[in-house]
Structure formats: structure tokens, C-alpha cells
mmCIF file of C-alpha atoms in Angstrom:
data_model
loop_
_atom_site.group_PDB
_atom_site.id
_atom_site.type_symbol
_atom_site.label_atom_id
_atom_site.label_comp_id
_atom_site.label_asym_id
_atom_site.label_seq_id
_atom_site.Cartn_x
_atom_site.Cartn_y
_atom_site.Cartn_z
ATOM 1 C CA UNK R 271 13.911 4.432 3.115
ATOM 2 C CA UNK R 272 16.668 5.353 4.886
ATOM 3 C CA UNK R 273 19.664 3.496 5.558
ATOM 4 C CA UNK R 274 22.974 5.510 6.829
ATOM 5 C CA UNK R 275 25.370 4.795 8.994
ATOM 6 C CA UNK R 276 25.493 4.328 12.584
ATOM 7 C CA UNK R 277 26.792 6.488 14.503
ATOM 8 C CA UNK R 278 27.340 6.850 18.341
ATOM 9 C CA UNK R 279 24.009 8.408 19.062
ATOM 10 C CA UNK R 280 22.292 5.106 17.948
ATOM 11 C CA UNK R 281 23.837 3.739 21.388
ATOM 12 C CA UNK R 282 20.269 3.235 22.620
ATOM 13 C CA UNK R 283 17.968 1.827 20.117
ATOM 14 C CA UNK R 284 20.884 -0.155 18.170
ATOM 15 C CA UNK R 285 21.517 -2.161 21.042
ATOM 16 C CA UNK R 286 18.394 -3.732 21.013
ATOM 17 C CA UNK R 287 18.427 -4.232 17.744
ATOM 18 C CA UNK R 288 21.149 -6.323 18.457
ATOM 19 C CA UNK R 289 20.116 -7.420 22.180
ATOM 20 C CA UNK R 290 17.249 -9.288 19.402
ATOM 21 C CA UNK R 291 19.701 -10.552 16.868
ATOM 22 C CA UNK R 292 21.824 -12.327 19.878
ATOM 23 C CA UNK R 293 18.541 -13.406 21.149
ATOM 24 C CA UNK R 294 16.958 -14.993 18.078
ATOM 25 C CA UNK R 295 19.554 -17.356 17.712
ATOM 26 C CA UNK R 296 20.006 -17.751 21.285
ATOM 27 C CA UNK R 297 21.177 -15.906 23.188
ATOM 28 C CA UNK R 298 19.904 -14.211 27.728
ATOM 29 C CA UNK R 299 19.436 -10.774 26.708
ATOM 30 C CA UNK R 300 22.077 -9.241 27.350
ATOM 31 C CA UNK R 301 21.534 -5.378 27.123
ATOM 32 C CA UNK R 302 24.606 -3.812 28.542
ATOM 33 C CA UNK R 303 26.828 -6.480 26.553
ATOM 34 C CA UNK R 304 25.611 -5.519 23.232
ATOM 35 C CA UNK R 305 25.677 -1.948 24.045
ATOM 36 C CA UNK R 306 29.163 -2.119 25.103
ATOM 37 C CA UNK R 307 30.028 -4.067 21.842
ATOM 38 C CA UNK R 308 28.688 -2.311 19.218
ATOM 39 C CA UNK R 309 30.184 0.686 21.388
ATOM 40 C CA UNK R 310 33.997 -1.552 20.984
ATOM 41 C CA UNK R 311 32.967 -1.121 17.261
ATOM 42 C CA UNK R 312 31.491 1.985 16.727
ATOM 43 C CA UNK R 313 35.085 4.168 18.660
ATOM 44 C CA UNK R 314 37.175 1.226 16.991
ATOM 45 C CA UNK R 315 35.339 1.644 13.572
ATOM 46 C CA UNK R 316 37.147 -1.791 12.839
ATOM 47 C CA UNK R 317 32.927 -3.412 10.798
ATOM 48 C CA UNK R 318 31.205 -0.917 9.216
ATOM 49 C CA UNK R 319 27.683 -0.707 10.824
ATOM 50 C CA UNK R 320 23.949 1.606 8.577
ATOM 51 C CA UNK R 321 21.014 1.051 10.496
ATOM 52 C CA UNK R 322 17.972 1.708 8.828
ATOM 53 C CA UNK R 323 15.469 4.331 9.853
ATOM 54 C CA UNK R 324 11.190 4.598 9.827
ATOM 55 C CA UNK R 325 9.297 6.628 9.451
ATOM 56 C CA UNK R 326 8.762 8.527 12.449
ATOM 57 C CA UNK R 327 13.560 8.296 12.803
ATOM 58 C CA UNK R 328 13.116 4.910 15.002
ATOM 59 C CA UNK R 329 15.443 2.318 14.348
ATOM 60 C CA UNK R 330 14.367 -0.531 11.969
ATOM 61 C CA UNK R 331 17.026 -2.801 10.891
ATOM 62 C CA UNK R 332 20.802 -2.796 11.056
ATOM 63 C CA UNK R 333 23.725 -4.771 9.310
ATOM 64 C CA UNK R 334 27.173 -5.388 10.038
ATOM 65 C CA UNK R 335 30.114 -5.452 8.820
ATOM 66 C CA UNK R 336 34.162 -6.703 8.876
ATOM 67 C CA UNK R 337 36.243 -6.761 6.448
ATOM 68 C CA UNK R 338 39.567 -9.181 5.484
ATOM 69 C CA UNK R 339 41.102 -10.344 3.092
ATOM 70 C CA UNK R 340 41.304 -12.791 0.369
ATOM 71 C CA UNK R 341 44.814 -14.856 -0.076
ATOM 72 C CA UNK R 342 43.398 -16.387 -3.522
ATOM 73 C CA UNK R 343 41.449 -13.948 -5.041
ATOM 74 C CA UNK R 344 44.575 -11.595 -4.070
ATOM 75 C CA UNK R 345 42.117 -8.705 -2.652
ATOM 76 C CA UNK R 346 39.668 -7.640 0.058
ATOM 77 C CA UNK R 347 36.217 -8.706 1.077
ATOM 78 C CA UNK R 348 33.400 -7.928 3.518
ATOM 79 C CA UNK R 349 32.268 -10.849 6.041
ATOM 80 C CA UNK R 350 28.197 -9.606 6.582
ATOM 81 C CA UNK R 351 28.194 -11.156 9.624
ATOM 82 C CA UNK R 352 25.076 -9.820 11.553
ATOM 83 C CA UNK R 353 21.315 -8.540 9.186
ATOM 84 C CA UNK R 354 18.041 -7.909 10.983
ATOM 85 C CA UNK R 355 15.068 -6.736 10.815
ATOM 86 C CA UNK R 356 12.796 -6.142 14.137
ATOM 87 C CA UNK R 357 10.121 -7.905 14.125
ATOM 88 C CA UNK R 358 7.532 -5.016 13.396
ATOM 89 C CA UNK R 359 9.293 -3.574 10.755
ATOM 90 C CA UNK R 360 9.361 -6.858 8.968
ATOM 91 C CA UNK R 361 8.529 -7.444 4.887
ATOM 92 C CA UNK R 362 8.611 -4.128 4.628
ATOM 93 C CA UNK R 363 11.771 -4.504 2.339
ATOM 94 C CA UNK R 364 13.899 -3.053 5.011
ATOM 95 C CA UNK R 365 16.293 -6.122 4.733
ATOM 96 C CA UNK R 366 16.295 -6.045 1.196
ATOM 97 C CA UNK R 367 17.136 -2.027 1.524
ATOM 98 C CA UNK R 368 20.159 -3.433 4.113
ATOM 99 C CA UNK R 369 21.654 -6.089 1.975
ATOM 100 C CA UNK R 370 21.416 -3.283 -0.688
ATOM 101 C CA UNK R 371 23.334 -1.016 0.928
ATOM 102 C CA UNK R 372 25.506 -3.081 1.712
ATOM 103 C CA UNK R 373 26.777 -3.938 -1.649
ATOM 104 C CA UNK R 374 26.983 0.243 -2.781
ATOM 105 C CA UNK R 375 28.720 0.271 0.685
ATOM 106 C CA UNK R 376 30.957 -2.272 -0.747
ATOM 107 C CA UNK R 377 32.031 -1.746 -3.897
ATOM 108 C CA UNK R 378 32.389 2.472 -3.164
ATOM 109 C CA UNK R 379 35.265 0.692 -1.141
ATOM 110 C CA UNK R 380 36.485 -1.262 -4.402
ATOM 111 C CA UNK R 381 35.607 -4.634 -2.368
ATOM 112 C CA UNK R 382 33.698 -6.750 -5.318
ATOM 113 C CA UNK R 383 33.215 -9.270 -2.875
ATOM 114 C CA UNK R 384 30.681 -10.049 -0.061
ATOM 115 C CA UNK R 385 30.259 -13.286 2.155
ATOM 116 C CA UNK R 386 28.090 -14.122 4.796
ATOM 117 C CA UNK R 387 26.681 -17.185 6.638
ATOM 118 C CA UNK R 388 23.135 -18.175 8.001
ATOM 119 C CA UNK R 389 21.366 -21.141 10.001
ATOM 120 C CA UNK R 390 20.028 -24.117 7.486
ATOM 121 C CA UNK R 391 16.709 -22.910 8.152
ATOM 122 C CA UNK R 392 15.882 -19.768 8.247
ATOM 123 C CA UNK R 393 14.064 -19.892 5.357
ATOM 124 C CA UNK R 394 13.382 -16.553 5.107
ATOM 125 C CA UNK R 395 16.858 -14.602 5.321
ATOM 126 C CA UNK R 396 17.749 -17.671 2.203
ATOM 127 C CA UNK R 397 14.393 -16.158 0.332
ATOM 128 C CA UNK R 398 15.940 -13.369 1.190
ATOM 129 C CA UNK R 399 19.435 -13.239 0.127
ATOM 130 C CA UNK R 400 18.843 -15.108 -2.972
ATOM 131 C CA UNK R 401 16.183 -13.018 -4.815
ATOM 132 C CA UNK R 402 19.601 -10.417 -4.636
ATOM 133 C CA UNK R 403 21.504 -12.822 -6.401
ATOM 134 C CA UNK R 404 23.514 -14.666 -3.797
ATOM 135 C CA UNK R 405 24.779 -17.581 -4.853
ATOM 136 C CA UNK R 406 24.509 -21.091 -2.114
ATOM 137 C CA UNK R 407 28.224 -22.324 -1.719
ATOM 138 C CA UNK R 408 28.305 -25.443 -3.560
ATOM 139 C CA UNK R 409 32.279 -25.707 -2.735
ATOM 140 C CA UNK R 410 33.295 -25.697 0.156
ATOM 141 C CA UNK R 411 32.311 -26.706 3.508
ATOM 142 C CA UNK R 412 32.006 -24.324 6.483
ATOM 143 C CA UNK R 413 33.619 -24.476 10.040
ATOM 144 C CA UNK R 414 34.180 -23.312 12.910
ATOM 145 C CA UNK R 415 36.249 -24.193 16.966
ATOM 146 C CA UNK R 416 34.651 -22.545 19.678
ATOM 147 C CA UNK R 417 37.687 -22.481 22.866
ATOM 148 C CA UNK R 418 37.982 -20.939 26.315
ATOM 149 C CA UNK R 419 39.900 -18.735 25.919
ATOM 150 C CA UNK R 420 40.045 -17.510 29.763
ATOM 151 C CA UNK R 421 43.702 -18.112 31.088
ATOM 152 C CA UNK R 422 42.624 -21.431 33.791
ATOM 153 C CA UNK R 423 44.714 -21.069 36.984
ATOM 154 C CA UNK R 424 45.875 -23.262 39.423
#
């Protein structure tokens, strides 16, 4: 299955996939916002984006990885932040191919640690991850903090 690095030429169909991914996580559709976000990633090179092409050249899914560092391990790690497969391409091995390609890409960059998070009720994704040897973290609780970054005007 053809998995390759995304390029600016993929911006249109990749934006549609990202918008679908965001809607899966209950976000309002924002195709133009997805496009701007992806364009910044592709131009800035601050993430690794792999895409899967179907037999007709259509994009069927993507995975996006962000570089991080582990102070405890004294080594780099990558956050597999996004994995999405078009609904019509699901159950055909696309997600598995993207996950395997992400692992191979990380290894080729000397990164031996990938991490990800998924919703507790996303059983399909969990089954995929576990079938590929990923292990659920039972040692740490993970927290998040959302806050407004807009400066208040007086």
C-alpha cells in the first residue's frame, strides 16, 4: 500500500481528511482552517505527515507526528498526534499501513519511542494499536489544560 510523505500538492485532499478527523472529534467543520493549519505544518516542517494513496491516487488517510524530547529517557520521542482514515477506506489495512510507516520513519530518524492518546471509547483504534504491539499506559495519568490565549482588552 503506497504510503508517502505529504507535500503541498496534497493540500486540498489532505485538508478534507483533516477536517473529517476534526469532525470525528466533534469539532465544527472548518475546511479553510484545516488548510491553513496543514499549510503551516508542511511549509514549516514542524511535523511529519504521511499519507496513504488509493489505487486511483486519491488520499485515503494520513498520520501526523510531532517531535518531542524525553528528559527521563534522555532521547527523542515522537507524538503520533493524528491518525485518520477516510470512512470509505476503513477496514482495508490503511490505518495499519500508516501506523507501520510511522514506526519505520521514526526508526530511520533514530527515534525509538512513539506515544499517542485516543478517546477511551475509540475501541476500533485501540484494537489496531494493540494489534501492532502498542501498550496502554497504566503508570501515568495524563492531564491537559485549555485556556484562552487572547489578550483581554480593557
